[in-house]
Short mmCIF file of C-alpha atoms in Angstrom, two decimals:
data_model
loop_
_atom_site.label_atom_id
_atom_site.label_comp_id
_atom_site.label_asym_id
_atom_site.label_seq_id
_atom_site.Cartn_x
_atom_site.Cartn_y
_atom_site.Cartn_z
CA MET H 231 -13.34 8.15 15.89
CA LYS H 232 -12.19 4.96 17.59
CA LEU H 233 -9.17 3.44 15.92
CA THR H 234 -7.55 0.08 16.44
CA ARG H 235 -4.50 -1.35 14.75
CA ARG H 236 -6.41 -4.47 13.71
CA GLY H 237 -9.35 -2.44 12.46
CA VAL H 238 -7.17 -0.33 10.18
CA ILE H 239 -5.54 -3.46 8.74
CA GLN H 240 -8.92 -5.03 8.03
CA ALA H 241 -10.32 -1.82 6.55
CA ALA H 242 -7.31 -1.33 4.30
CA ALA H 243 -7.54 -4.90 3.08
CA ALA H 244 -11.22 -4.44 2.32
CA LEU H 245 -10.34 -1.36 0.29
CA GLY H 246 -7.85 -3.32 -1.81
CA VAL H 247 -4.83 -1.63 -0.23
CA ALA H 248 -1.50 -3.31 0.42
CA GLN H 249 -0.51 -2.97 4.08
CA THR H 250 2.93 -2.59 5.59
CA LEU H 251 2.25 -4.72 8.60
CA GLY H 252 2.75 -8.33 9.19
CA CYS H 253 4.80 -10.93 8.15
CA ALA H 254 5.80 -15.41 3.62
CA THR H 255 9.20 -18.56 0.64
CA THR H 256 10.53 -16.19 -1.92
CA PRO H 257 9.81 -17.02 -5.56
CA LYS H 258 12.85 -17.40 -7.75
CA ALA H 259 13.66 -14.07 -9.35
CA GLY H 260 14.35 -13.80 -13.04
CA PRO H 261 16.80 -11.41 -14.72
CA VAL H 262 16.23 -7.73 -14.11
CA PRO H 263 16.02 -5.45 -17.14
CA GLY H 264 17.57 -2.02 -16.88
CA PRO H 265 15.60 1.19 -16.24
CA GLU H 266 14.55 3.45 -19.09
CA ALA H 267 12.85 6.84 -19.16
CA GLU H 268 9.97 5.34 -21.14
CA ASP H 269 9.63 2.10 -23.03
CA PRO H 270 8.39 2.36 -26.61
CA LYS H 271 4.89 1.04 -27.01
CA GLY H 272 4.87 -2.52 -28.24
CA LYS H 273 2.14 -4.96 -29.16
CA PRO H 274 -1.07 -4.24 -27.22
CA LEU H 275 -1.79 -6.81 -24.54
CA SER H 276 -5.07 -8.22 -23.28
CA ILE H 277 -5.06 -7.76 -19.50
CA LEU H 278 -7.49 -9.20 -16.97
CA ILE H 279 -7.64 -7.42 -13.59
CA LEU H 280 -9.14 -9.25 -10.63
CA GLY H 281 -10.70 -6.30 -8.85
CA GLY H 282 -9.91 -3.06 -10.63
CA THR H 283 -12.38 -0.58 -9.16
CA ARG H 284 -10.63 0.60 -6.00
CA PHE H 285 -7.47 2.66 -5.54
CA LEU H 286 -4.66 0.70 -7.22
CA GLY H 287 -7.11 -0.97 -9.63
CA PRO H 288 -8.19 2.24 -11.38
CA ALA H 289 -4.58 3.44 -11.49
CA LEU H 290 -3.67 0.22 -13.29
CA VAL H 291 -6.57 0.57 -15.72
CA GLU H 292 -5.68 4.15 -16.55
CA ARG H 293 -2.00 3.38 -17.06
CA ALA H 294 -2.76 0.31 -19.20
CA GLN H 295 -5.17 2.32 -21.35
CA GLU H 296 -2.53 5.03 -21.81
CA ARG H 297 -0.22 2.31 -23.12
CA GLY H 298 -2.82 0.98 -25.57
CA HIS H 299 -3.75 -2.28 -23.84
CA THR H 300 -7.19 -3.92 -23.72
CA LEU H 301 -8.72 -4.40 -20.27
CA THR H 302 -11.21 -6.77 -18.70
CA LEU H 303 -12.28 -6.37 -15.07
CA PHE H 304 -13.56 -9.24 -12.96
CA ASN H 305 -15.27 -8.44 -9.67
CA ARG H 306 -18.60 -8.58 -7.84
CA GLY H 307 -19.81 -5.35 -9.40
CA LYS H 308 -20.42 -3.73 -6.02
CA SER H 309 -17.67 -1.10 -5.80
CA ASN H 310 -17.77 1.86 -8.17
CA PRO H 311 -19.73 -0.06 -10.84
CA GLY H 312 -19.96 3.03 -13.05
CA LEU H 313 -16.20 3.31 -13.51
CA PHE H 314 -14.75 2.72 -16.97
CA PRO H 315 -17.96 2.27 -18.98
CA ASN H 316 -15.97 1.32 -22.07
CA VAL H 317 -14.05 -1.48 -20.35
CA GLU H 318 -15.33 -5.06 -20.44
CA LYS H 319 -16.61 -6.17 -17.04
CA LEU H 320 -17.25 -9.70 -15.88
CA GLN H 321 -19.11 -10.41 -12.65
CA GLY H 322 -18.51 -13.23 -10.25
CA ASP H 323 -16.83 -13.96 -6.94
CA ARG H 324 -13.19 -14.68 -6.11
CA ASP H 325 -14.46 -17.41 -3.80
CA PRO H 326 -15.47 -20.29 -6.10
CA THR H 327 -17.92 -21.55 -3.45
CA LYS H 328 -20.04 -18.40 -3.65
CA GLY H 329 -22.63 -17.59 -6.28
CA GLU H 330 -21.33 -18.01 -9.81
CA GLY H 331 -17.76 -18.00 -8.48
CA LEU H 332 -15.17 -17.85 -11.28
CA LYS H 333 -17.48 -19.18 -13.98
CA ALA H 334 -17.26 -15.99 -16.07
CA LEU H 335 -13.51 -16.61 -16.54
CA GLU H 336 -13.85 -20.16 -17.84
CA GLY H 337 -12.57 -20.69 -21.38
CA ARG H 338 -11.35 -17.08 -21.76
CA LYS H 339 -7.80 -16.16 -22.78
CA TRP H 340 -5.69 -13.16 -21.81
CA ASP H 341 -2.03 -12.31 -22.07
CA VAL H 342 -1.81 -11.24 -18.43
CA VAL H 343 -3.84 -11.37 -15.23
CA ILE H 344 -3.20 -8.83 -12.47
CA ASP H 345 -4.53 -9.91 -9.07
CA THR H 346 -5.13 -6.83 -6.91
CA SER H 347 -7.62 -8.45 -4.53
CA GLY H 348 -6.12 -11.70 -3.25
CA TYR H 349 -5.65 -12.09 0.51
CA TYR H 350 -6.13 -15.80 1.14
CA PRO H 351 -4.16 -18.61 -0.56
CA ARG H 352 -7.26 -20.71 -1.23
CA ILE H 353 -8.79 -17.87 -3.21
CA VAL H 354 -5.63 -17.08 -5.18
CA LYS H 355 -5.06 -20.76 -5.94
CA ALA H 356 -8.57 -21.07 -7.38
CA SER H 357 -8.12 -18.24 -9.87
CA ALA H 358 -4.51 -19.09 -10.71
CA ASP H 359 -5.28 -22.77 -11.36
CA LEU H 360 -8.26 -21.88 -13.54
CA LEU H 361 -6.41 -19.29 -15.61
CA ALA H 362 -3.02 -21.02 -15.95
CA PRO H 363 -3.77 -22.88 -19.23
CA ASN H 364 -5.05 -19.75 -20.99
CA VAL H 365 -3.02 -16.84 -19.56
CA GLY H 366 0.65 -16.08 -20.10
CA GLN H 367 1.54 -14.30 -16.85
CA TYR H 368 0.11 -13.95 -13.33
CA VAL H 369 0.88 -10.72 -11.49
CA PHE H 370 0.11 -10.85 -7.78
CA ILE H 371 0.00 -7.72 -5.62
CA SER H 372 1.54 -8.80 -2.33
CA SER H 373 3.13 -6.65 0.41
CA ILE H 374 6.47 -5.96 2.07
CA SER H 375 4.70 -7.25 5.18
CA VAL H 376 5.59 -10.77 4.06
CA TYR H 377 9.02 -10.62 5.70
CA LYS H 378 9.69 -12.57 8.86
CA GLU H 379 12.26 -10.29 10.50
CA LEU H 380 10.72 -6.84 10.29
CA THR H 381 13.27 -5.39 12.70
CA LYS H 382 16.02 -5.67 10.09
CA SER H 383 16.93 -2.91 7.65
CA ASN H 384 17.57 -3.29 3.93
CA LEU H 385 15.44 -6.40 3.57
CA ASP H 386 15.68 -7.57 -0.01
CA GLU H 387 13.68 -10.09 -1.99
CA THR H 388 15.78 -13.01 -0.72
CA ALA H 389 15.01 -12.38 2.97
CA PRO H 390 13.07 -15.08 4.87
CA VAL H 391 9.33 -14.68 4.92
CA ALA H 392 6.73 -15.40 7.57
CA THR H 393 4.74 -18.61 7.70
CA ILE H 394 1.30 -19.63 8.87
CA ASP H 395 -0.66 -22.86 8.84
CA PRO H 396 -2.43 -22.95 5.45
CA ALA H 397 -5.47 -24.29 7.29
CA ALA H 398 -5.58 -21.31 9.66
CA LYS H 399 -8.81 -19.37 9.93
CA GLU H 400 -9.22 -16.91 7.08
CA GLU H 401 -9.11 -13.72 9.09
CA ILE H 402 -6.88 -10.72 8.49
CA THR H 403 -5.01 -9.64 11.61
CA GLU H 404 -1.65 -8.00 12.19
CA GLN H 405 -0.19 -11.47 12.75
CA SER H 406 -1.76 -13.19 9.75
CA TYR H 407 -1.84 -10.54 7.03
CA GLY H 408 1.71 -10.85 5.74
CA ALA H 409 1.92 -14.61 6.14
CA PHE H 410 -1.28 -15.11 4.18
CA LYS H 411 0.07 -12.82 1.46
CA ALA H 412 3.19 -15.00 1.33
CA LEU H 413 1.10 -18.12 0.81
CA CYS H 414 -0.78 -16.30 -1.94
CA GLU H 415 2.53 -15.57 -3.68
CA GLN H 416 3.38 -19.25 -3.49
CA ALA H 417 0.00 -20.25 -4.89
CA ALA H 418 0.50 -17.95 -7.89
CA GLU H 419 4.00 -19.28 -8.51
CA ALA H 420 2.85 -22.90 -8.20
CA ALA H 421 0.15 -22.43 -10.84
CA PHE H 422 2.40 -20.29 -13.08
CA PRO H 423 5.92 -21.68 -12.55
CA GLY H 424 8.38 -19.21 -14.05
CA ARG H 425 5.46 -17.05 -15.26
CA ALA H 426 4.59 -15.18 -12.06
CA LEU H 427 5.45 -11.61 -11.10
CA ASN H 428 5.00 -10.97 -7.38
CA ILE H 429 4.94 -7.29 -6.41
CA ARG H 430 5.59 -6.38 -2.76
CA PRO H 431 4.56 -2.76 -2.23
CA GLY H 432 5.01 -0.69 0.88
CA TYR H 433 2.36 1.80 1.87
CA ILE H 434 0.38 2.68 -1.26
CA VAL H 435 -0.62 6.35 -1.13
CA GLY H 436 -2.09 9.17 -3.16
CA PRO H 437 -5.51 10.17 -4.52
CA ASP H 438 -8.30 7.61 -3.94
CA ASP H 439 -6.58 6.13 -0.88
CA GLY H 440 -9.59 5.17 1.21
CA SER H 441 -7.50 4.16 4.24
CA ASP H 442 -6.55 7.79 5.10
CA ARG H 443 -3.16 6.64 6.39
CA PHE H 444 -0.97 8.91 4.29
CA THR H 445 -3.76 11.45 3.89
CA TYR H 446 -3.83 12.11 7.64
CA TRP H 447 -0.51 13.95 7.56
CA PRO H 448 -1.25 16.48 4.78
CA LEU H 449 -4.63 17.19 6.37
CA ARG H 450 -3.20 17.56 9.87
CA VAL H 451 -0.25 19.70 8.80
CA ALA H 452 -2.50 21.89 6.66
CA ARG H 453 -4.62 22.57 9.75
CA GLY H 454 -1.54 24.11 11.36
CA GLY H 455 -0.68 24.75 14.98
CA GLU H 456 1.24 22.37 17.20
CA VAL H 457 1.49 18.92 15.61
CA LEU H 458 2.43 15.77 17.48
CA ALA H 459 5.31 14.29 15.50
CA PRO H 460 6.46 10.78 16.42
CA GLY H 461 9.99 9.90 17.53
CA ASP H 462 12.99 12.15 16.98
CA GLY H 463 12.52 12.83 13.30
CA GLU H 464 15.22 10.38 12.21
CA ASP H 465 13.05 7.31 11.65
CA PRO H 466 13.01 6.38 7.94
CA VAL H 467 9.72 6.27 6.05
CA GLN H 468 8.75 4.62 2.77
CA PHE H 469 5.63 4.76 0.61
CA VAL H 470 4.71 4.67 -3.07
CA ASP H 471 2.15 6.67 -5.02
CA ALA H 472 -0.42 4.29 -6.54
CA ARG H 473 0.13 5.88 -9.95
CA ASP H 474 3.87 5.18 -9.81
CA LEU H 475 3.23 1.62 -8.65
CA ALA H 476 0.80 1.10 -11.54
CA ALA H 477 3.32 2.45 -14.03
CA PHE H 478 5.98 0.06 -12.71
CA ILE H 479 3.63 -2.93 -12.94
CA ILE H 480 2.47 -2.17 -16.49
CA ARG H 481 6.03 -1.49 -17.63
CA ASN H 482 7.19 -4.88 -16.36
CA VAL H 483 4.15 -6.66 -17.76
CA GLU H 484 5.11 -5.25 -21.14
CA ARG H 485 8.68 -6.46 -20.63
CA ARG H 486 7.49 -9.93 -19.54
CA THR H 487 9.43 -9.53 -16.27
CA MET H 488 9.03 -12.38 -13.79
CA GLY H 489 10.11 -12.86 -10.19
CA VAL H 490 9.59 -10.79 -7.05
CA PHE H 491 10.13 -7.10 -6.38
CA ASN H 492 9.91 -4.82 -3.36
CA VAL H 493 8.22 -1.71 -4.74
CA THR H 494 8.10 1.34 -2.54
CA GLY H 495 9.78 4.71 -2.38
CA PRO H 496 11.08 7.34 -2.45
CA THR H 497 14.03 6.14 -4.48
CA LYS H 498 16.30 8.19 -2.18
CA PRO H 499 15.78 7.55 1.56
CA ILE H 500 13.96 10.13 3.65
CA ASN H 501 13.14 10.33 7.34
CA MET H 502 10.03 11.45 9.18
CA ARG H 503 11.36 14.99 9.68
CA THR H 504 12.04 15.47 5.98
CA PHE H 505 8.63 14.03 5.17
CA LEU H 506 6.70 16.34 7.51
CA GLU H 507 8.72 19.40 6.54
CA GLY H 508 8.01 18.61 2.91
CA VAL H 509 4.29 18.38 3.66
CA ARG H 510 4.42 21.71 5.50
CA GLU H 511 6.15 23.37 2.56
CA VAL H 512 3.42 22.19 0.18
CA THR H 513 0.55 23.24 2.43
CA GLY H 514 2.09 26.56 3.42
CA SER H 515 0.76 26.12 6.96
CA ASP H 516 2.13 27.40 10.25
CA ALA H 517 2.43 23.85 11.63
CA ARG H 518 4.96 23.44 14.45
CA PHE H 519 6.25 19.93 15.07
CA THR H 520 6.68 18.67 18.61
CA TRP H 521 8.78 15.53 18.45
CA VAL H 522 7.52 13.09 21.06
CA GLU H 523 9.89 10.32 22.08
CA THR H 524 9.01 6.76 21.17
CA PRO H 525 8.97 5.39 24.76
CA PHE H 526 6.38 8.01 25.71
CA LEU H 527 4.21 7.10 22.71
CA GLU H 528 4.39 3.45 23.74
CA GLN H 529 3.52 4.32 27.32
CA GLN H 530 0.49 6.27 26.13
CA LYS H 531 -0.49 3.39 23.80
CA LEU H 532 -0.50 5.55 20.69
CA MET H 533 -0.60 2.96 17.93
CA PRO H 534 1.50 3.00 14.77
CA ILE H 535 -0.60 2.36 11.64
CA ALA H 536 -3.92 3.34 13.23
CA GLU H 537 -3.09 6.56 15.09
CA ILE H 538 0.43 7.26 13.80
CA PRO H 539 0.29 6.03 10.20
CA ILE H 540 3.28 5.70 7.86
CA TRP H 541 5.73 5.89 10.78
CA ALA H 542 7.50 3.07 12.63
CA ALA H 543 10.30 3.52 15.18
CA ARG H 544 13.58 2.36 13.66
CA THR H 545 14.43 0.48 16.86
CA GLY H 546 11.02 -1.16 17.16
CA ALA H 547 9.57 -4.50 16.17
CA GLU H 548 8.73 -3.18 12.69
CA GLY H 549 11.68 -0.82 12.31
CA GLY H 550 12.67 -2.37 9.00
CA LEU H 551 9.46 -1.32 7.29
CA GLY H 552 10.81 2.16 6.61
CA ARG H 553 14.06 0.96 5.07
CA VAL H 554 13.33 -1.97 2.76
CA SER H 555 15.70 -2.43 -0.18
CA ILE H 556 14.18 -1.34 -3.50
CA GLU H 557 17.36 -1.55 -5.54
CA ARG H 558 15.99 -4.36 -7.70
CA ALA H 559 12.85 -2.37 -8.54
CA ILE H 560 14.91 0.71 -9.40
CA GLN H 561 16.99 -1.40 -11.78
CA ALA H 562 13.72 -2.61 -13.31
CA GLY H 563 12.58 0.92 -14.04
CA LEU H 564 10.88 2.19 -10.86
CA THR H 565 10.51 5.95 -10.87
CA VAL H 566 8.52 8.00 -8.38
CA ARG H 567 7.06 11.48 -8.53
CA PRO H 568 8.11 14.21 -6.08
CA LEU H 569 6.55 14.13 -2.61
CA ALA H 570 5.03 17.55 -3.27
CA ASP H 571 2.98 16.20 -6.18
CA THR H 572 1.54 13.34 -4.14
CA VAL H 573 0.71 15.62 -1.21
CA ARG H 574 -0.91 18.26 -3.42
CA ASP H 575 -2.95 15.73 -5.41
CA THR H 576 -4.03 13.83 -2.31
CA LEU H 577 -5.31 16.98 -0.62
CA ALA H 578 -7.13 18.09 -3.76
CA TRP H 579 -8.82 14.68 -4.07
CA PHE H 580 -9.81 14.46 -0.40
CA ARG H 581 -11.43 17.88 -0.51
CA THR H 582 -13.76 16.70 -3.27
CA LEU H 583 -15.28 14.04 -0.98
CA PRO H 584 -18.66 14.61 0.70
CA PRO H 585 -18.40 16.63 3.93
CA GLU H 586 -19.60 13.71 6.05
CA ARG H 587 -16.79 11.54 4.68
CA GLN H 588 -14.18 14.23 5.31
CA GLU H 589 -15.31 14.42 8.91
CA LYS H 590 -14.76 10.70 9.44
CA GLN H 591 -11.07 10.11 8.91
CA ARG H 592 -10.12 6.45 9.08
CA ALA H 593 -6.59 6.83 10.43
CA GLY H 594 -4.57 9.30 12.48
CA ILE H 595 -4.76 10.81 15.95
CA PRO H 596 -8.14 12.35 16.78
CA ALA H 597 -7.75 16.05 17.56
CA ASP H 598 -8.81 15.77 21.19
CA ARG H 599 -6.45 12.86 21.83
CA GLU H 600 -3.59 14.73 20.16
CA ARG H 601 -4.15 17.73 22.45
CA GLU H 602 -4.27 15.41 25.45
CA MET H 603 -1.03 13.67 24.45
CA LEU H 604 0.79 16.93 23.78
CA ALA H 605 -0.25 18.30 27.17
CA ALA H 606 0.93 15.11 28.87
CA TRP H 607 4.23 15.26 26.99
CA HIS H 608 4.90 18.86 27.99
CA GLN H 609 4.03 18.07 31.57
CA ALA H 610 6.37 15.07 31.56
CA LYS H 611 9.18 17.19 30.11
CA GLY H 612 8.48 20.11 32.45
CA THR H 613 7.94 22.53 29.62
CA GLY H 614 4.55 23.66 30.92
CA THR H 615 3.10 25.41 27.90
CA ALA H 616 3.26 23.97 24.43
CA LYS H 617 6.74 24.32 23.04
CA ALA H 618 7.33 22.94 19.58
CA ALA H 619 10.65 22.01 18.02
CA GLU H 620 11.18 23.36 14.54
#
């Protein structure tokens, strides 16, 4: 398994997954309603989802159906076409220059559109401009990667965002991903002034996560033995279960909430040590964590995101990604399930996949490279044999 940072970004984008890498002006935020345990069901809404068949999309469909809303999915019909046989499906292409383009959406009306599959501003502008006269609200799934200064902690929705030439080549890289997402936010807001809800998730995790970023850790810890753990255990980590993200989005669609929200979790900060120990408790394994200092990882060119997913050194160039402010989302009703539930459900889902897929993990340290790095670390520290810190 050969992993590259850029490759994981591109793969995650192709899977319809929001990344926490990269770099976008902030839309004006509207008033924030207070949190509630559960909103009473109101008038059913008609909701169009651009995408809807991968990871976050199905979670949104399921949550919306639970709440009594009517769904329409618009996509190319290539991914999981058998999902949701009772939901209306329209086929076309987000790119209006390809095939039938957006023709299937012309003249149709919905209360809300949720855009889960927009990565380039030209594409988002095309759908937003077309739908603006006939749709009440545009929800765009962006990313916390939009922020310019990713070294800073407690970034809130007013923090400066990254920029890129709108005419730049449409290619997702670690440099362009967040900035393109920022331009997409602006395109949605321009077409729907005062009627746009821009959601900036962190790592989206849980069952159906085809990127394997979060999934790597439950699988590796469950395997037991000596586990290479990055840093000193104190680096903060953030992620959100796709089902909790979907619930937040549908709740705020029902409330007609507008503006921009960082949406990640947990709602109470945790660090990498707490995260891994929590995973070990769920799996019941004999995993022993050897904490390997950040400078050594950098020297050995072990790559965050690709080989060490979820984690970023708090003193590094992306140290702020594990400590983004989510206070506004909490006030708007964000709730998250316990870590144990996400770990347990993710493992159960992954073990239902075909054996050949389970053997080809898309993120994490390959076993032979982990052994090599642990041996090099012990040699550098003069410990000789493997000695793990509990």
